[in-house]
PDB file of C-alpha atoms in Angstrom:
ATOM      1  CA  UNK A   1     111.364  48.483 -57.427  1.00  0.00           C
ATOM      2  CA  UNK A   2     108.305  46.903 -59.031  1.00  0.00           C
ATOM      3  CA  UNK A   3     105.332  46.125 -56.823  1.00  0.00           C
ATOM      4  CA  UNK A   4     103.431  42.859 -56.570  1.00  0.00           C
ATOM      5  CA  UNK A   5     101.030  44.414 -59.088  1.00  0.00           C
ATOM      6  CA  UNK A   6     103.009  46.653 -61.409  1.00  0.00           C
ATOM      7  CA  UNK A   7     101.205  48.909 -63.902  1.00  0.00           C
ATOM      8  CA  UNK A   8     103.183  50.994 -66.393  1.00  0.00           C
ATOM      9  CA  UNK A   9     101.798  53.446 -68.955  1.00  0.00           C
ATOM     10  CA  UNK A  10      98.332  51.857 -68.886  1.00  0.00           C
ATOM     11  CA  UNK A  11      96.287  53.220 -71.757  1.00  0.00           C
ATOM     12  CA  UNK A  12      92.790  52.172 -72.780  1.00  0.00           C
ATOM     13  CA  UNK A  13      90.575  53.721 -75.433  1.00  0.00           C
ATOM     14  CA  UNK A  14      87.036  53.091 -76.609  1.00  0.00           C
ATOM     15  CA  UNK A  15      87.099  54.459 -80.121  1.00  0.00           C
ATOM     16  CA  UNK A  16      88.213  58.075 -79.798  1.00  0.00           C
ATOM     17  CA  UNK A  17      87.495  58.202 -76.056  1.00  0.00           C
ATOM     18  CA  UNK A  18      90.621  57.723 -73.938  1.00  0.00           C
ATOM     19  CA  UNK A  19      89.428  56.016 -70.725  1.00  0.00           C
ATOM     20  CA  UNK A  20      92.911  55.573 -69.208  1.00  0.00           C
ATOM     21  CA  UNK A  21      95.688  58.040 -70.028  1.00  0.00           C
ATOM     22  CA  UNK A  22      98.973  56.383 -69.133  1.00  0.00           C
ATOM     23  CA  UNK A  23      98.458  55.110 -65.581  1.00  0.00           C
ATOM     24  CA  UNK A  24     101.569  54.196 -63.549  1.00  0.00           C
ATOM     25  CA  UNK A  25     100.884  52.334 -60.315  1.00  0.00           C
ATOM     26  CA  UNK A  26     102.784  49.966 -58.029  1.00  0.00           C
ATOM     27  CA  UNK A  27     100.842  47.923 -55.460  1.00  0.00           C
ATOM     28  CA  UNK A  28     102.802  46.043 -52.819  1.00  0.00           C
ATOM     29  CA  UNK A  29     102.045  42.518 -51.634  1.00  0.00           C
ATOM     30  CA  UNK A  30      99.484  42.671 -48.826  1.00  0.00           C
ATOM     31  CA  UNK A  31      98.594  46.311 -49.515  1.00  0.00           C
ATOM     32  CA  UNK A  32      94.949  47.431 -49.432  1.00  0.00           C
ATOM     33  CA  UNK A  33      94.324  50.149 -52.026  1.00  0.00           C
ATOM     34  CA  UNK A  34      90.985  51.939 -52.379  1.00  0.00           C
ATOM     35  CA  UNK A  35      90.280  53.742 -55.660  1.00  0.00           C
ATOM     36  CA  UNK A  36      87.786  56.612 -55.503  1.00  0.00           C
ATOM     37  CA  UNK A  37      86.563  59.204 -57.968  1.00  0.00           C
ATOM     38  CA  UNK A  38      83.569  60.370 -59.974  1.00  0.00           C
ATOM     39  CA  UNK A  39      81.647  58.146 -62.382  1.00  0.00           C
ATOM     40  CA  UNK A  40      83.464  57.770 -65.696  1.00  0.00           C
ATOM     41  CA  UNK A  41      86.882  58.506 -64.202  1.00  0.00           C
ATOM     42  CA  UNK A  42      88.335  55.123 -65.267  1.00  0.00           C
ATOM     43  CA  UNK A  43      88.286  53.355 -61.870  1.00  0.00           C
ATOM     44  CA  UNK A  44      86.488  50.195 -62.982  1.00  0.00           C
ATOM     45  CA  UNK A  45      88.381  50.094 -66.272  1.00  0.00           C
ATOM     46  CA  UNK A  46      91.653  50.196 -64.320  1.00  0.00           C
ATOM     47  CA  UNK A  47      90.916  47.154 -62.185  1.00  0.00           C
ATOM     48  CA  UNK A  48      89.315  45.235 -65.061  1.00  0.00           C
ATOM     49  CA  UNK A  49      92.617  45.614 -66.924  1.00  0.00           C
ATOM     50  CA  UNK A  50      94.530  43.944 -64.078  1.00  0.00           C
ATOM     51  CA  UNK A  51      93.132  40.521 -65.014  1.00  0.00           C
ATOM     52  CA  UNK A  52      92.580  41.580 -68.636  1.00  0.00           C
ATOM     53  CA  UNK A  53      88.826  41.594 -68.611  1.00  0.00           C
ATOM     54  CA  UNK A  54      89.562  44.726 -70.621  1.00  0.00           C
ATOM     55  CA  UNK A  55      92.241  44.763 -73.301  1.00  0.00           C
ATOM     56  CA  UNK A  56      94.674  47.678 -73.290  1.00  0.00           C
ATOM     57  CA  UNK A  57      97.243  49.420 -75.441  1.00  0.00           C
ATOM     58  CA  UNK A  58     100.178  47.362 -76.762  1.00  0.00           C
ATOM     59  CA  UNK A  59     102.684  49.770 -75.192  1.00  0.00           C
ATOM     60  CA  UNK A  60     101.146  49.291 -71.732  1.00  0.00           C
ATOM     61  CA  UNK A  61     102.479  46.772 -69.209  1.00  0.00           C
ATOM     62  CA  UNK A  62     100.814  45.048 -66.276  1.00  0.00           C
ATOM     63  CA  UNK A  63     102.666  42.460 -64.184  1.00  0.00           C
ATOM     64  CA  UNK A  64     101.121  40.383 -61.395  1.00  0.00           C
ATOM     65  CA  UNK A  65     103.827  38.766 -59.256  1.00  0.00           C
ATOM     66  CA  UNK A  66     106.196  39.221 -62.184  1.00  0.00           C
ATOM     67  CA  UNK A  67     103.917  37.558 -64.764  1.00  0.00           C
ATOM     68  CA  UNK A  68     102.795  39.760 -67.693  1.00  0.00           C
ATOM     69  CA  UNK A  69      99.043  40.106 -68.099  1.00  0.00           C
ATOM     70  CA  UNK A  70      98.996  39.104 -71.755  1.00  0.00           C
ATOM     71  CA  UNK A  71      96.778  36.848 -73.872  1.00  0.00           C
ATOM     72  CA  UNK A  72      97.964  33.238 -73.905  1.00  0.00           C
ATOM     73  CA  UNK A  73      98.859  30.584 -71.398  1.00  0.00           C
ATOM     74  CA  UNK A  74     100.251  33.037 -68.831  1.00  0.00           C
ATOM     75  CA  UNK A  75      96.870  34.780 -68.619  1.00  0.00           C
ATOM     76  CA  UNK A  76      95.204  31.685 -67.163  1.00  0.00           C
ATOM     77  CA  UNK A  77      97.937  31.628 -64.486  1.00  0.00           C
ATOM     78  CA  UNK A  78      97.328  35.283 -63.642  1.00  0.00           C
ATOM     79  CA  UNK A  79      93.554  34.864 -63.513  1.00  0.00           C
ATOM     80  CA  UNK A  80      93.931  31.921 -61.146  1.00  0.00           C
ATOM     81  CA  UNK A  81      95.842  34.251 -58.799  1.00  0.00           C
ATOM     82  CA  UNK A  82      93.452  37.205 -59.118  1.00  0.00           C
ATOM     83  CA  UNK A  83      89.948  37.000 -57.622  1.00  0.00           C
ATOM     84  CA  UNK A  84      87.318  39.510 -58.660  1.00  0.00           C
ATOM     85  CA  UNK A  85      84.034  40.602 -57.117  1.00  0.00           C
ATOM     86  CA  UNK A  86      81.719  42.674 -59.289  1.00  0.00           C
ATOM     87  CA  UNK A  87      78.765  44.998 -58.679  1.00  0.00           C
ATOM     88  CA  UNK A  88      76.473  42.212 -59.881  1.00  0.00           C
ATOM     89  CA  UNK A  89      76.807  38.892 -58.113  1.00  0.00           C
ATOM     90  CA  UNK A  90      77.071  36.671 -61.250  1.00  0.00           C
ATOM     91  CA  UNK A  91      76.156  33.526 -59.331  1.00  0.00           C
ATOM     92  CA  UNK A  92      74.863  30.501 -61.215  1.00  0.00           C
ATOM     93  CA  UNK A  93      71.142  30.312 -60.341  1.00  0.00           C
ATOM     94  CA  UNK A  94      70.890  26.553 -61.031  1.00  0.00           C
ATOM     95  CA  UNK A  95      73.650  25.727 -58.514  1.00  0.00           C
ATOM     96  CA  UNK A  96      73.353  25.861 -54.740  1.00  0.00           C
ATOM     97  CA  UNK A  97      75.439  28.344 -52.779  1.00  0.00           C
ATOM     98  CA  UNK A  98      77.923  25.591 -51.885  1.00  0.00           C
ATOM     99  CA  UNK A  99      78.137  24.386 -55.504  1.00  0.00           C
ATOM    100  CA  UNK A 100      78.798  27.945 -56.715  1.00  0.00           C
ATOM    101  CA  UNK A 101      81.801  28.170 -54.385  1.00  0.00           C
ATOM    102  CA  UNK A 102      83.027  24.670 -55.312  1.00  0.00           C
ATOM    103  CA  UNK A 103      82.876  25.190 -59.077  1.00  0.00           C
ATOM    104  CA  UNK A 104      86.170  26.951 -59.866  1.00  0.00           C
ATOM    105  CA  UNK A 105      88.418  24.770 -57.655  1.00  0.00           C
ATOM    106  CA  UNK A 106      86.915  21.661 -59.271  1.00  0.00           C
ATOM    107  CA  UNK A 107      87.030  22.944 -62.848  1.00  0.00           C
ATOM    108  CA  UNK A 108      90.294  24.890 -62.796  1.00  0.00           C
ATOM    109  CA  UNK A 109      92.348  23.212 -60.075  1.00  0.00           C
ATOM    110  CA  UNK A 110      90.931  19.704 -60.404  1.00  0.00           C
ATOM    111  CA  UNK A 111      89.961  19.458 -56.728  1.00  0.00           C
ATOM    112  CA  UNK A 112      87.786  16.467 -55.878  1.00  0.00           C
ATOM    113  CA  UNK A 113      84.230  16.997 -54.697  1.00  0.00           C
ATOM    114  CA  UNK A 114      84.930  16.255 -51.030  1.00  0.00           C
ATOM    115  CA  UNK A 115      87.913  18.618 -50.809  1.00  0.00           C
ATOM    116  CA  UNK A 116      86.125  21.398 -52.684  1.00  0.00           C
ATOM    117  CA  UNK A 117      83.045  20.931 -50.495  1.00  0.00           C
ATOM    118  CA  UNK A 118      85.040  21.180 -47.267  1.00  0.00           C
ATOM    119  CA  UNK A 119      86.756  24.327 -48.500  1.00  0.00           C
ATOM    120  CA  UNK A 120      83.410  25.840 -49.579  1.00  0.00           C
ATOM    121  CA  UNK A 121      81.939  25.196 -46.141  1.00  0.00           C
ATOM    122  CA  UNK A 122      84.947  26.868 -44.470  1.00  0.00           C
ATOM    123  CA  UNK A 123      84.639  29.923 -46.715  1.00  0.00           C
ATOM    124  CA  UNK A 124      80.878  30.221 -46.266  1.00  0.00           C
ATOM    125  CA  UNK A 125      81.443  30.154 -42.520  1.00  0.00           C
ATOM    126  CA  UNK A 126      84.109  32.814 -42.907  1.00  0.00           C
ATOM    127  CA  UNK A 127      81.716  35.173 -44.731  1.00  0.00           C
ATOM    128  CA  UNK A 128      78.951  34.387 -42.238  1.00  0.00           C
ATOM    129  CA  UNK A 129      76.420  32.498 -44.349  1.00  0.00           C
ATOM    130  CA  UNK A 130      77.138  28.814 -43.759  1.00  0.00           C
ATOM    131  CA  UNK A 131      73.452  28.256 -42.955  1.00  0.00           C
ATOM    132  CA  UNK A 132      72.583  29.203 -46.564  1.00  0.00           C
ATOM    133  CA  UNK A 133      74.872  26.598 -48.186  1.00  0.00           C
ATOM    134  CA  UNK A 134      72.110  24.393 -49.617  1.00  0.00           C
ATOM    135  CA  UNK A 135      69.916  27.217 -50.890  1.00  0.00           C
ATOM    136  CA  UNK A 136      69.847  28.567 -54.427  1.00  0.00           C
ATOM    137  CA  UNK A 137      71.040  32.156 -54.985  1.00  0.00           C
ATOM    138  CA  UNK A 138      67.584  33.512 -55.844  1.00  0.00           C
ATOM    139  CA  UNK A 139      66.450  32.742 -52.284  1.00  0.00           C
ATOM    140  CA  UNK A 140      69.159  34.969 -50.762  1.00  0.00           C
ATOM    141  CA  UNK A 141      69.208  38.709 -50.178  1.00  0.00           C
ATOM    142  CA  UNK A 142      71.536  40.870 -52.244  1.00  0.00           C
ATOM    143  CA  UNK A 143      73.965  41.191 -49.340  1.00  0.00           C
ATOM    144  CA  UNK A 144      74.031  37.424 -48.865  1.00  0.00           C
ATOM    145  CA  UNK A 145      74.598  36.868 -52.582  1.00  0.00           C
ATOM    146  CA  UNK A 146      77.510  39.290 -52.578  1.00  0.00           C
ATOM    147  CA  UNK A 147      79.051  37.443 -49.632  1.00  0.00           C
ATOM    148  CA  UNK A 148      78.731  34.197 -51.619  1.00  0.00           C
ATOM    149  CA  UNK A 149      80.482  35.948 -54.523  1.00  0.00           C
ATOM    150  CA  UNK A 150      83.348  36.898 -52.181  1.00  0.00           C
ATOM    151  CA  UNK A 151      83.586  33.294 -50.913  1.00  0.00           C
ATOM    152  CA  UNK A 152      83.614  32.059 -54.510  1.00  0.00           C
ATOM    153  CA  UNK A 153      86.491  34.390 -55.402  1.00  0.00           C
ATOM    154  CA  UNK A 154      88.427  33.284 -52.299  1.00  0.00           C
ATOM    155  CA  UNK A 155      87.978  29.616 -53.226  1.00  0.00           C
ATOM    156  CA  UNK A 156      90.795  29.919 -55.762  1.00  0.00           C
ATOM    157  CA  UNK A 157      93.084  31.145 -52.946  1.00  0.00           C
ATOM    158  CA  UNK A 158      94.009  34.265 -54.926  1.00  0.00           C
ATOM    159  CA  UNK A 159      97.044  36.430 -54.265  1.00  0.00           C
ATOM    160  CA  UNK A 160      95.106  39.553 -55.263  1.00  0.00           C
ATOM    161  CA  UNK A 161      91.425  40.426 -54.740  1.00  0.00           C
ATOM    162  CA  UNK A 162      89.778  43.038 -56.947  1.00  0.00           C
ATOM    163  CA  UNK A 163      86.474  44.620 -55.925  1.00  0.00           C
ATOM    164  CA  UNK A 164      84.518  46.716 -58.423  1.00  0.00           C
ATOM    165  CA  UNK A 165      82.065  48.777 -56.320  1.00  0.00           C
ATOM    166  CA  UNK A 166      80.823  45.621 -54.587  1.00  0.00           C
ATOM    167  CA  UNK A 167      78.140  47.428 -52.562  1.00  0.00           C
ATOM    168  CA  UNK A 168      76.716  49.756 -55.221  1.00  0.00           C
ATOM    169  CA  UNK A 169      73.914  47.369 -56.274  1.00  0.00           C
ATOM    170  CA  UNK A 170      72.834  46.669 -52.683  1.00  0.00           C
ATOM    171  CA  UNK A 171      70.030  48.147 -50.629  1.00  0.00           C
ATOM    172  CA  UNK A 172      71.526  50.470 -47.991  1.00  0.00           C
ATOM    173  CA  UNK A 173      70.762  48.133 -45.072  1.00  0.00           C
ATOM    174  CA  UNK A 174      72.774  45.350 -46.745  1.00  0.00           C
ATOM    175  CA  UNK A 175      75.909  47.378 -47.410  1.00  0.00           C
ATOM    176  CA  UNK A 176      77.320  46.989 -43.892  1.00  0.00           C
ATOM    177  CA  UNK A 177      77.339  43.186 -43.908  1.00  0.00           C
ATOM    178  CA  UNK A 178      79.413  43.085 -47.104  1.00  0.00           C
ATOM    179  CA  UNK A 179      81.807  45.787 -45.886  1.00  0.00           C
ATOM    180  CA  UNK A 180      82.286  43.832 -42.645  1.00  0.00           C
ATOM    181  CA  UNK A 181      83.430  40.774 -44.625  1.00  0.00           C
ATOM    182  CA  UNK A 182      85.820  42.927 -46.666  1.00  0.00           C
ATOM    183  CA  UNK A 183      87.100  44.594 -43.484  1.00  0.00           C
ATOM    184  CA  UNK A 184      87.936  41.173 -42.035  1.00  0.00           C
ATOM    185  CA  UNK A 185      89.581  40.131 -45.292  1.00  0.00           C
ATOM    186  CA  UNK A 186      91.747  43.258 -45.297  1.00  0.00           C
ATOM    187  CA  UNK A 187      93.295  42.056 -42.040  1.00  0.00           C
ATOM    188  CA  UNK A 188      94.461  38.734 -43.512  1.00  0.00           C
ATOM    189  CA  UNK A 189      97.324  40.012 -45.672  1.00  0.00           C
ATOM    190  CA  UNK A 190      95.713  39.443 -49.081  1.00  0.00           C
ATOM    191  CA  UNK A 191      96.455  42.205 -51.594  1.00  0.00           C
ATOM    192  CA  UNK A 192      93.238  44.129 -52.277  1.00  0.00           C
ATOM    193  CA  UNK A 193      92.303  46.752 -54.851  1.00  0.00           C
ATOM    194  CA  UNK A 194      88.850  48.171 -54.132  1.00  0.00           C
ATOM    195  CA  UNK A 195      86.865  50.591 -56.272  1.00  0.00           C
ATOM    196  CA  UNK A 196      84.424  52.114 -53.823  1.00  0.00           C
ATOM    197  CA  UNK A 197      82.276  55.142 -53.087  1.00  0.00           C
ATOM    198  CA  UNK A 198      82.188  54.262 -49.367  1.00  0.00           C
ATOM    199  CA  UNK A 199      84.577  56.892 -48.009  1.00  0.00           C
ATOM    200  CA  UNK A 200      84.226  55.836 -44.375  1.00  0.00           C
ATOM    201  CA  UNK A 201      85.167  52.288 -45.302  1.00  0.00           C
ATOM    202  CA  UNK A 202      88.143  53.493 -47.342  1.00  0.00           C
ATOM    203  CA  UNK A 203      89.377  55.571 -44.421  1.00  0.00           C
ATOM    204  CA  UNK A 204      89.236  52.500 -42.133  1.00  0.00           C
ATOM    205  CA  UNK A 205      90.757  49.734 -44.272  1.00  0.00           C
ATOM    206  CA  UNK A 206      92.994  51.316 -46.910  1.00  0.00           C
ATOM    207  CA  UNK A 207      96.750  51.564 -46.679  1.00  0.00           C
ATOM    208  CA  UNK A 208      96.502  53.979 -49.585  1.00  0.00           C
ATOM    209  CA  UNK A 209      93.665  55.819 -51.315  1.00  0.00           C
ATOM    210  CA  UNK A 210      93.904  56.773 -54.989  1.00  0.00           C
ATOM    211  CA  UNK A 211      91.738  59.523 -56.468  1.00  0.00           C
ATOM    212  CA  UNK A 212      91.078  59.208 -60.205  1.00  0.00           C
ATOM    213  CA  UNK A 213      89.465  61.693 -62.543  1.00  0.00           C
ATOM    214  CA  UNK A 214      89.417  61.881 -66.336  1.00  0.00           C
ATOM    215  CA  UNK A 215      91.363  58.641 -66.802  1.00  0.00           C
ATOM    216  CA  UNK A 216      94.275  59.774 -64.634  1.00  0.00           C
ATOM    217  CA  UNK A 217      95.514  59.316 -61.086  1.00  0.00           C
ATOM    218  CA  UNK A 218      95.183  62.846 -59.736  1.00  0.00           C
ATOM    219  CA  UNK A 219      96.344  62.195 -56.177  1.00  0.00           C
ATOM    220  CA  UNK A 220      97.282  59.265 -53.948  1.00  0.00           C
ATOM    221  CA  UNK A 221      98.237  58.900 -50.317  1.00  0.00           C
ATOM    222  CA  UNK A 222      97.350  57.477 -46.907  1.00  0.00           C
ATOM    223  CA  UNK A 223      93.629  57.825 -46.173  1.00  0.00           C
ATOM    224  CA  UNK A 224      94.095  60.397 -43.411  1.00  0.00           C
ATOM    225  CA  UNK A 225      95.969  62.631 -45.883  1.00  0.00           C
ATOM    226  CA  UNK A 226      93.995  62.128 -49.067  1.00  0.00           C
ATOM    227  CA  UNK A 227      90.549  62.034 -47.453  1.00  0.00           C
ATOM    228  CA  UNK A 228      91.384  64.372 -44.585  1.00  0.00           C
ATOM    229  CA  UNK A 229      93.609  66.983 -46.211  1.00  0.00           C
ATOM    230  CA  UNK A 230      93.650  66.550 -50.011  1.00  0.00           C
ATOM    231  CA  UNK A 231      96.190  68.665 -51.859  1.00  0.00           C
ATOM    232  CA  UNK A 232      94.665  68.812 -55.339  1.00  0.00           C
ATOM    233  CA  UNK A 233      91.646  71.044 -56.053  1.00  0.00           C
ATOM    234  CA  UNK A 234      89.966  68.275 -58.081  1.00  0.00           C
ATOM    235  CA  UNK A 235      90.229  65.924 -55.086  1.00  0.00           C
ATOM    236  CA  UNK A 236      88.904  68.599 -52.735  1.00  0.00           C
ATOM    237  CA  UNK A 237      85.936  69.351 -55.006  1.00  0.00           C
ATOM    238  CA  UNK A 238      85.056  65.670 -55.344  1.00  0.00           C
ATOM    239  CA  UNK A 239      85.261  64.957 -51.611  1.00  0.00           C
ATOM    240  CA  UNK A 240      83.305  68.090 -50.794  1.00  0.00           C
ATOM    241  CA  UNK A 241      80.508  66.981 -53.121  1.00  0.00           C
ATOM    242  CA  UNK A 242      80.512  63.381 -51.822  1.00  0.00           C
ATOM    243  CA  UNK A 243      80.812  64.091 -48.117  1.00  0.00           C
ATOM    244  CA  UNK A 244      78.215  66.867 -48.164  1.00  0.00           C
ATOM    245  CA  UNK A 245      75.761  64.861 -50.260  1.00  0.00           C
TER     246      UNK A 245
END
């Protein structure tokens, strides 16, 4: 049976370099999946394909809630259902924090200013930075900006949230505040796919951890199995290097 996010034979090449080598993956509604692996293993490319920020091979298929992720009118529908948080915060510097969160519901969904503003205030409270609503992004710390980026993604009330190493650009003391927001979000039933190098976080929040290397899924399983007792030598070598670093 197909999952809420269904990926079949996902292939992606950059010239002669094959970044993804026929990925098959089913993600259930409400599931929290953490994707781990070395740099260059295809993790970020995989999740960027889910909302087609990256194109992919014509013989590959991605469905989100039954809708194909293909260029055209259906793609706008998929992107409205899929929120994404990047390594960089990508906030508009000329807009206040509140206006950044209000923008997509007003532009894409046609929400009026009052409704969008009320929703923005609720979301900023949820991510713990309501007191920053009238400031501009440049006046916030990196951790605060990333929490605004999460609120902005949630403003479209997405069915799926994608996170591409959301803490990797942060100073170490700011990582925890962003992970706390994501931990809370994981308990709300939203489907989450998280590329992360935070193994402790993955062990706490994930329903399933996927280890990628060389453009392939090498191993997948519950966090206590994959992180605690990996079966594949490539997984063991990676975890040994990361956990002993």
